[in-house]
CSV table of C-alpha atoms and ligand atoms in Angstrom, one decimal:
chain,number,residue,atom,x,y,z
A,952,MET,CA,-17.7,-1.4,17.9
A,953,SER,CA,-20.1,-0.9,15.2
A,954,GLY,CA,-19.0,0.2,11.5
A,955,ARG,CA,-18.5,-1.0,8.2
A,956,LEU,CA,-15.8,-3.4,9.2
A,957,SER,CA,-17.1,-4.2,12.6
A,958,GLY,CA,-15.4,-7.8,13.8
A,959,LYS,CA,-12.9,-7.9,10.2
A,960,ARG,CA,-9.5,-8.3,11.8
A,961,ALA,CA,-7.2,-6.6,9.7
A,962,VAL,CA,-3.4,-6.6,9.1
A,963,VAL,CA,-2.0,-3.7,7.5
A,964,VAL,CA,1.5,-4.0,5.9
A,965,GLY,CA,3.7,-0.4,6.2
A,966,ALA,CA,1.2,1.4,9.0
A,967,GLY,CA,3.7,3.7,9.7
A,968,GLN,CA,4.7,6.4,7.6
A,969,SER,CA,7.5,8.8,6.1
A,970,PRO,CA,8.0,12.0,8.0
A,971,GLY,CA,6.1,15.4,6.9
A,972,ASP,CA,3.1,17.9,7.5
A,973,THR,CA,0.1,15.3,5.9
A,974,GLU,CA,-0.9,11.8,6.5
A,975,GLY,CA,0.0,8.6,4.4
A,976,ASN,CA,-1.9,6.2,2.7
A,977,GLY,CA,-0.9,3.4,5.6
A,978,ARG,CA,-1.6,5.5,8.6
A,979,ALA,CA,-5.0,6.9,6.7
A,980,ILE,CA,-5.9,3.1,6.2
A,981,SER,CA,-5.3,2.1,9.6
A,982,ARG,CA,-7.3,5.3,10.7
A,983,ILE,CA,-10.0,4.3,9.1
A,984,PHE,CA,-9.9,1.0,9.4
A,985,SER,CA,-10.3,1.0,13.0
A,986,GLU,CA,-12.8,3.9,13.4
A,987,GLN,CA,-14.7,1.7,11.1
A,988,GLY,CA,-14.7,-1.3,13.5
A,989,ALA,CA,-11.6,-3.5,12.9
A,990,ALA,CA,-9.2,-4.9,14.9
A,991,LEU,CA,-5.8,-4.3,13.5
A,992,LEU,CA,-2.4,-5.5,13.5
A,993,LEU,CA,0.2,-2.7,11.9
A,994,VAL,CA,3.2,-4.3,10.9
A,995,ASP,CA,6.5,-1.9,10.0
A,996,ARG,CA,10.1,-1.8,9.8
A,997,LYS,CA,9.7,1.3,11.9
A,998,GLY,CA,8.3,0.1,14.9
A,999,GLU,CA,8.0,3.9,16.1
A,1000,SER,CA,6.3,5.0,13.2
A,1001,ALA,CA,3.6,2.7,13.5
A,1002,ARG,CA,3.6,3.0,17.3
A,1003,GLU,CA,2.5,6.2,16.3
A,1004,THR,CA,-0.5,5.3,14.4
A,1005,ALA,CA,-1.6,3.4,17.2
A,1006,SER,CA,-2.0,6.0,19.0
A,1007,ILE,CA,-4.2,7.5,16.9
A,1008,CYS,CA,-6.6,4.1,16.0
A,1009,ALA,CA,-9.6,4.1,18.0
A,1010,GLY,CA,-10.0,0.4,18.9
A,1011,GLU,CA,-7.1,-2.6,19.3
A,1012,ALA,CA,-4.1,-2.1,17.5
A,1013,HIS,CA,-1.1,-3.9,17.9
A,1014,VAL,CA,2.0,-3.6,16.5
A,1015,LEU,CA,4.7,-5.5,14.8
A,1016,GLU,CA,8.0,-4.2,13.8
A,1017,ALA,CA,9.3,-6.4,10.7
A,1018,ASP,CA,11.0,-6.1,7.3
A,1019,VAL,CA,9.4,-7.2,4.4
A,1020,VAL,CA,12.6,-7.6,2.9
A,1021,ASP,CA,13.5,-10.3,5.4
A,1022,LEU,CA,12.5,-14.1,4.7
A,1023,ASP,CA,10.4,-14.9,7.4
A,1024,ALA,CA,8.6,-12.0,7.5
A,1025,GLY,CA,5.8,-13.4,5.8
A,1026,ASP,CA,5.5,-16.0,8.3
A,1027,ALA,CA,6.1,-14.3,11.3
A,1028,ILE,CA,3.4,-11.8,10.6
A,1029,ALA,CA,0.9,-14.6,9.9
A,1030,ARG,CA,2.1,-15.9,13.5
A,1031,ALA,CA,1.5,-12.5,15.0
A,1032,ALA,CA,-1.8,-11.7,13.5
A,1033,ASN,CA,-3.1,-15.9,14.6
A,1034,GLU,CA,-1.3,-15.0,18.6
A,1035,LEU,CA,-2.7,-11.7,18.8
A,1036,LEU,CA,-6.0,-11.5,16.7
A,1037,GLY,CA,-7.3,-15.2,16.7
A,1038,GLY,CA,-6.9,-14.9,12.4
A,1039,ILE,CA,-6.7,-12.5,9.1
A,1040,ASP,CA,-9.6,-10.9,7.6
A,1041,ILE,CA,-8.0,-8.3,5.3
A,1042,LEU,CA,-4.4,-7.9,4.5
A,1043,VAL,CA,-3.2,-4.3,3.4
A,1044,TYR,CA,0.2,-4.2,1.5
A,1045,ASN,CA,0.7,-0.7,1.2
A,1046,VAL,CA,4.5,-0.9,1.8
A,1047,GLY,CA,6.2,0.9,-1.5
A,1048,VAL,CA,9.7,2.4,-1.5
A,1049,GLY,CA,11.1,4.6,-4.0
A,1050,ASP,CA,15.1,5.3,-5.1
A,1051,ARG,CA,17.1,8.5,-5.9
A,1052,TYR,CA,19.0,5.5,-7.9
A,1053,ASP,CA,16.1,5.2,-9.9
A,1054,GLY,CA,15.9,5.8,-13.7
A,1055,PRO,CA,16.0,4.8,-17.4
A,1056,SER,CA,18.0,2.3,-17.7
A,1057,ASP,CA,21.5,3.7,-18.8
A,1058,ARG,CA,20.8,5.8,-14.9
A,1059,LEU,CA,19.5,2.7,-12.9
A,1060,THR,CA,21.3,1.2,-10.3
A,1061,GLU,CA,21.2,-2.7,-9.6
A,1062,GLU,CA,21.0,-1.7,-5.9
A,1063,ALA,CA,18.1,0.3,-6.5
A,1064,TRP,CA,16.6,-2.0,-8.9
A,1065,ASP,CA,17.1,-5.1,-6.3
A,1066,ARG,CA,16.0,-3.0,-3.3
A,1067,ILE,CA,12.7,-1.8,-5.1
A,1068,LEU,CA,11.7,-4.9,-6.5
A,1069,GLY,CA,12.9,-6.5,-3.2
A,1070,VAL,CA,10.4,-4.2,-1.3
A,1071,ASN,CA,7.3,-3.7,-3.2
A,1072,LEU,CA,6.9,-7.1,-5.0
A,1073,THR,CA,8.9,-9.9,-3.5
A,1074,GLY,CA,7.8,-8.2,-0.1
A,1075,ALA,CA,4.3,-8.9,-1.0
A,1076,ARG,CA,4.6,-12.1,-2.2
A,1077,ARG,CA,5.8,-13.2,0.9
A,1078,CYS,CA,2.7,-11.8,2.6
A,1079,PHE,CA,0.2,-13.1,0.4
A,1080,GLY,CA,2.1,-16.7,0.5
A,1081,ALA,CA,2.4,-16.9,4.5
A,1082,CYS,CA,-1.0,-15.3,4.9
A,1083,LEU,CA,-3.2,-16.9,2.4
A,1084,PRO,CA,-3.5,-19.9,4.4
A,1085,VAL,CA,-5.2,-18.2,7.4
A,1086,MET,CA,-7.7,-17.2,5.5
A,1087,ARG,CA,-8.1,-20.1,3.7
A,1088,GLN,CA,-8.2,-21.7,7.0
A,1089,SER,CA,-11.9,-19.8,8.3
A,1090,GLY,CA,-13.3,-19.4,3.7
A,1091,ALA,CA,-12.6,-15.6,3.7
A,1092,GLY,CA,-10.7,-12.8,3.1
A,1093,LEU,CA,-9.3,-10.1,1.0
A,1094,ILE,CA,-6.4,-8.8,-0.2
A,1095,VAL,CA,-6.4,-5.6,-0.9
A,1096,ALA,CA,-2.2,-3.6,-2.2
A,1097,ILE,CA,-1.5,-0.3,-2.8
A,1098,SER,CA,0.4,-0.4,-6.2
A,1099,SER,CA,0.2,3.3,-8.4
A,1100,LEU,CA,-0.5,4.9,-11.6
A,1101,ALA,CA,3.0,4.2,-12.5
A,1102,ALA,CA,2.2,0.5,-13.3
A,1103,ILE,CA,0.1,1.9,-15.8
A,1104,ALA,CA,1.8,5.0,-17.0
A,1105,PRO,CA,5.0,6.0,-18.9
A,1106,SER,CA,7.5,6.6,-16.2
A,1107,THR,CA,11.4,7.7,-15.9
A,1108,MET,CA,11.4,5.3,-12.6
A,1109,PHE,CA,11.7,2.3,-14.4
A,1110,ALA,CA,12.1,0.0,-11.2
A,1111,TYR,CA,9.1,1.4,-9.4
A,1112,SER,CA,7.3,1.0,-12.3
A,1113,VAL,CA,8.2,-2.4,-13.0
A,1114,SER,CA,7.6,-3.3,-9.6
A,1115,LYS,CA,4.1,-1.7,-9.5
A,1116,ALA,CA,3.4,-3.7,-12.9
A,1117,GLY,CA,4.5,-6.7,-11.2
A,1118,LEU,CA,2.4,-6.1,-8.1
A,1119,ASP,CA,-0.7,-6.0,-10.2
A,1120,ARG,CA,-0.5,-9.3,-12.4
A,1121,LEU,CA,0.3,-10.8,-8.7
A,1122,VAL,CA,-2.8,-8.9,-7.7
A,1123,GLN,CA,-4.6,-10.3,-10.8
A,1124,SER,CA,-3.2,-13.8,-10.3
A,1125,THR,CA,-3.7,-14.1,-6.6
A,1126,ALA,CA,-7.9,-13.0,-7.1
A,1127,TYR,CA,-8.0,-15.7,-9.9
A,1128,HIS,CA,-6.4,-18.3,-7.8
A,1129,GLU,CA,-8.0,-17.5,-4.8
A,1130,ALA,CA,-11.7,-16.9,-6.2
A,1131,ALA,CA,-13.1,-20.9,-5.2
A,1132,ASN,CA,-11.5,-20.3,-1.3
A,1133,GLY,CA,-13.4,-17.2,-1.0
A,1134,VAL,CA,-10.8,-14.9,-0.6
A,1135,ARG,CA,-10.7,-11.7,-2.9
A,1136,CYS,CA,-7.9,-9.6,-3.9
A,1137,ASN,CA,-7.5,-6.2,-5.4
A,1138,ALA,CA,-5.3,-3.4,-6.0
A,1139,ILE,CA,-5.4,0.5,-5.6
A,1140,LEU,CA,-3.5,2.4,-7.8
A,1141,PRO,CA,-3.2,6.1,-6.2
A,1142,GLY,CA,-2.5,9.0,-8.9
A,1143,LEU,CA,-0.5,12.3,-7.4
A,1144,MET,CA,-1.2,12.5,-3.8
A,1145,GLN,CA,-0.1,15.1,-1.3
A,1146,THR,CA,1.3,12.6,1.2
A,1147,PRO,CA,4.7,13.0,2.9
A,1148,MET,CA,6.2,10.0,0.5
A,1149,ALA,CA,5.3,12.0,-2.4
A,1150,ILE,CA,5.6,15.6,-1.3
A,1151,GLU,CA,8.7,16.0,1.0
A,1152,GLY,CA,10.4,12.9,-0.7
A,1153,GLN,CA,10.4,14.4,-4.3
A,1154,SER,CA,11.2,17.6,-3.2
A,1155,LEU,CA,13.8,16.4,-1.2
A,1156,ARG,CA,15.0,14.7,-4.4
A,1157,ARG,CA,14.6,16.7,-7.3
A,1158,GLY,CA,15.8,19.9,-4.8
A,1159,ILE,CA,12.8,21.7,-5.7
A,1160,PRO,CA,10.4,24.0,-3.0
A,1161,ARG,CA,7.5,22.1,-1.5
A,1162,ASP,CA,4.8,24.7,-2.7
A,1163,ASP,CA,6.1,25.0,-6.5
A,1164,LEU,CA,5.9,20.7,-6.5
A,1165,ILE,CA,2.4,21.3,-5.1
A,1166,ALA,CA,1.3,23.2,-7.4
A,1167,GLU,CA,3.5,21.7,-10.5
A,1168,ARG,CA,1.6,18.4,-9.3
A,1169,ALA,CA,-2.2,20.1,-8.6
A,1170,LYS,CA,-1.6,21.4,-12.4
A,1171,ALA,CA,-1.3,17.9,-13.5
A,1172,VAL,CA,-4.4,16.2,-12.7
A,1173,PRO,CA,-7.6,16.9,-14.5
A,1174,MET,CA,-9.1,17.5,-11.4
A,1175,GLY,CA,-7.1,20.2,-10.8
A,1176,HIS,CA,-5.8,18.6,-7.2
A,1177,MET,CA,-3.8,16.1,-5.6
A,1178,GLY,CA,-5.7,13.5,-3.7
A,1179,THR,CA,-4.8,12.4,-0.5
A,1180,ALA,CA,-4.6,9.8,1.9
A,1181,VAL,CA,-8.3,9.6,3.1
A,1182,ASP,CA,-9.1,8.8,-0.6
A,1183,THR,CA,-7.0,5.6,-1.2
A,1184,ALA,CA,-7.9,4.7,2.5
A,1185,MET,CA,-11.7,5.3,1.6
A,1186,ALA,CA,-11.3,3.1,-1.6
A,1187,ALA,CA,-9.7,0.8,0.2
A,1188,LEU,CA,-12.7,0.8,2.7
A,1189,PHE,CA,-14.9,-0.4,0.2
A,1190,LEU,CA,-13.1,-2.9,-1.0
A,1191,ALA,CA,-12.7,-4.2,2.4
A,1192,SER,CA,-16.3,-4.1,3.0
A,1193,ASP,CA,-19.0,-6.3,2.5
A,1194,GLU,CA,-20.3,-3.7,-0.3
A,1195,ALA,CA,-17.6,-5.1,-2.7
A,1196,ARG,CA,-18.0,-9.3,-2.2
A,1197,PHE,CA,-18.7,-9.5,-6.0
A,1198,ILE,CA,-15.8,-7.5,-6.5
A,1199,THR,CA,-12.0,-9.1,-7.2
A,1200,GLY,CA,-8.9,-9.1,-9.1
A,1201,VAL,CA,-9.1,-5.0,-10.0
A,1202,LEU,CA,-7.0,-2.4,-10.6
A,1203,LEU,CA,-9.0,1.1,-9.1
A,1204,PRO,CA,-7.2,3.8,-10.3
A,1205,VAL,CA,-7.8,6.9,-7.9
A,1206,ASP,CA,-6.2,9.3,-9.2
A,1207,GLY,CA,-8.5,12.5,-10.2
A,1208,GLY,CA,-8.9,11.6,-14.1
A,1209,SER,CA,-5.2,11.3,-14.1
A,1210,SER,CA,-5.1,7.9,-16.2
A,1211,VAL,CA,-8.6,8.9,-18.7
A,1212,LYS,CA,-5.9,11.7,-19.4
A,1213,ILE,CA,-3.1,9.0,-20.3
A,1214,ALA,CA,-5.2,6.4,-22.0
B,2024,NAD,N1,1.6,8.3,-1.8
B,2024,NAD,C1,2.1,8.4,-3.4
B,2024,NAD,O1,1.8,9.8,-3.6
B,2024,NAD,C2,1.8,7.4,-3.9
B,2024,NAD,C3,1.2,7.5,-5.2
B,2024,NAD,C4,1.0,6.1,-5.4
B,2024,NAD,C5,1.6,5.3,-5.1
B,2024,NAD,N2,2.2,5.0,-3.4
B,2024,NAD,C6,1.7,3.9,-2.9
B,2024,NAD,O2,1.5,4.2,-1.6
B,2024,NAD,C7,1.9,3.2,-0.6
B,2024,NAD,C8,2.7,4.0,0.6
B,2024,NAD,O3,2.1,5.0,0.6
B,2024,NAD,P1,2.1,5.7,1.7
B,2024,NAD,O4,2.0,7.2,1.7
B,2024,NAD,O5,1.6,5.4,3.1
B,2024,NAD,O6,3.8,6.0,2.2
B,2024,NAD,P2,4.6,5.9,3.7
B,2024,NAD,O7,5.9,5.9,2.7
B,2024,NAD,O8,4.5,6.8,4.0
B,2024,NAD,O9,4.7,4.3,4.1
B,2024,NAD,C9,4.9,3.4,4.1
B,2024,NAD,C10,5.7,2.6,5.0
B,2024,NAD,O10,6.1,1.7,4.2
B,2024,NAD,C11,7.4,1.3,5.3
B,2024,NAD,N3,8.0,0.4,5.0
B,2024,NAD,C12,9.0,0.8,3.6
B,2024,NAD,N4,9.9,-0.2,3.8
B,2024,NAD,C13,10.0,-1.3,4.5
B,2024,NAD,C14,9.8,-2.5,4.4
B,2024,NAD,N5,11.1,-3.4,3.8
B,2024,NAD,N6,9.4,-3.6,5.6
B,2024,NAD,C15,8.5,-2.7,6.3
B,2024,NAD,N7,7.8,-2.0,6.2
B,2024,NAD,C16,8.8,-1.0,4.9
B,2024,NAD,C17,7.7,2.8,6.0
B,2024,NAD,O11,8.9,2.7,7.0
B,2024,NAD,C18,6.8,3.8,6.1
B,2024,NAD,O12,6.0,3.7,7.4
B,2024,NAD,C19,3.4,2.8,-1.6
B,2024,NAD,O13,3.0,1.7,-2.2
B,2024,NAD,C20,3.2,3.6,-2.7
B,2024,NAD,O14,4.1,3.6,-3.7
B,2024,NAD,C21,1.8,6.3,-3.1
């Protein structure tokens, strides 16, 4: 298949999605990478959701059910990628969770802190650690991590924002150390997006009707509307393509101007 990712082997971790009316970031990234010619390994703790993603992909798409919290998850992913795709050119770490018990330190529970840091940050380190040797073997590779504007903006979700700030540092340290090995590493920082994780998730957590939440979030964005998962996926596609071959260590906001407003 021809396309901007023709011949590339991509692993998308967090390739399923939360239930809802719109497309999630992981599903959109997988769909668009597939349309652009990449062969895919779709990883998610919810195998059924990853299989739904595979069903809308245009080409080769394998599914691995794995939870990044498991100690051997990174190794299992690298092994499956070697066996099914013959290597890894692109790793997308899209997994990210919030928790209703996240908040300022007087409200934040130990369990919420451990869960969020474990999934969003430790899981990423584990996947990077296991996949990097496979990329180094071919002398080239790319990691894209889906971070969040919460990494650089004031947030009441302490654990979530700390996990994403940590992820950004992991990305930049990896970029620096892997540059000589031909491996690039970048992060995307989505702002206010219209995805199931954000809309259906928050509407439930905060007890706000869906339409009111959408209007509130749209008003907060300088461009006057939220982004979609396709906006995140297009940024990932650019970073994954050869057009971005000299770009590494970048934290790219995809946010309709929200980060400029914060600054
Ligand atoms: N949607 C937004 O508004 C928004 C804004 C900023 C950042 N982000 C970031 O974007 C990323 C995800 O967006 P999305 O729309 O695809 O979310 P999503 O919830 O729809 O998809 C995430 C997928 O990750 C999977 N997952 C969760 N924990 C896992 C684990 N322990 N092991 C394996 N898989 C696991 C889920 O099953 C789900 O299929 C996250 O990193 C999130 O922090 C989203």
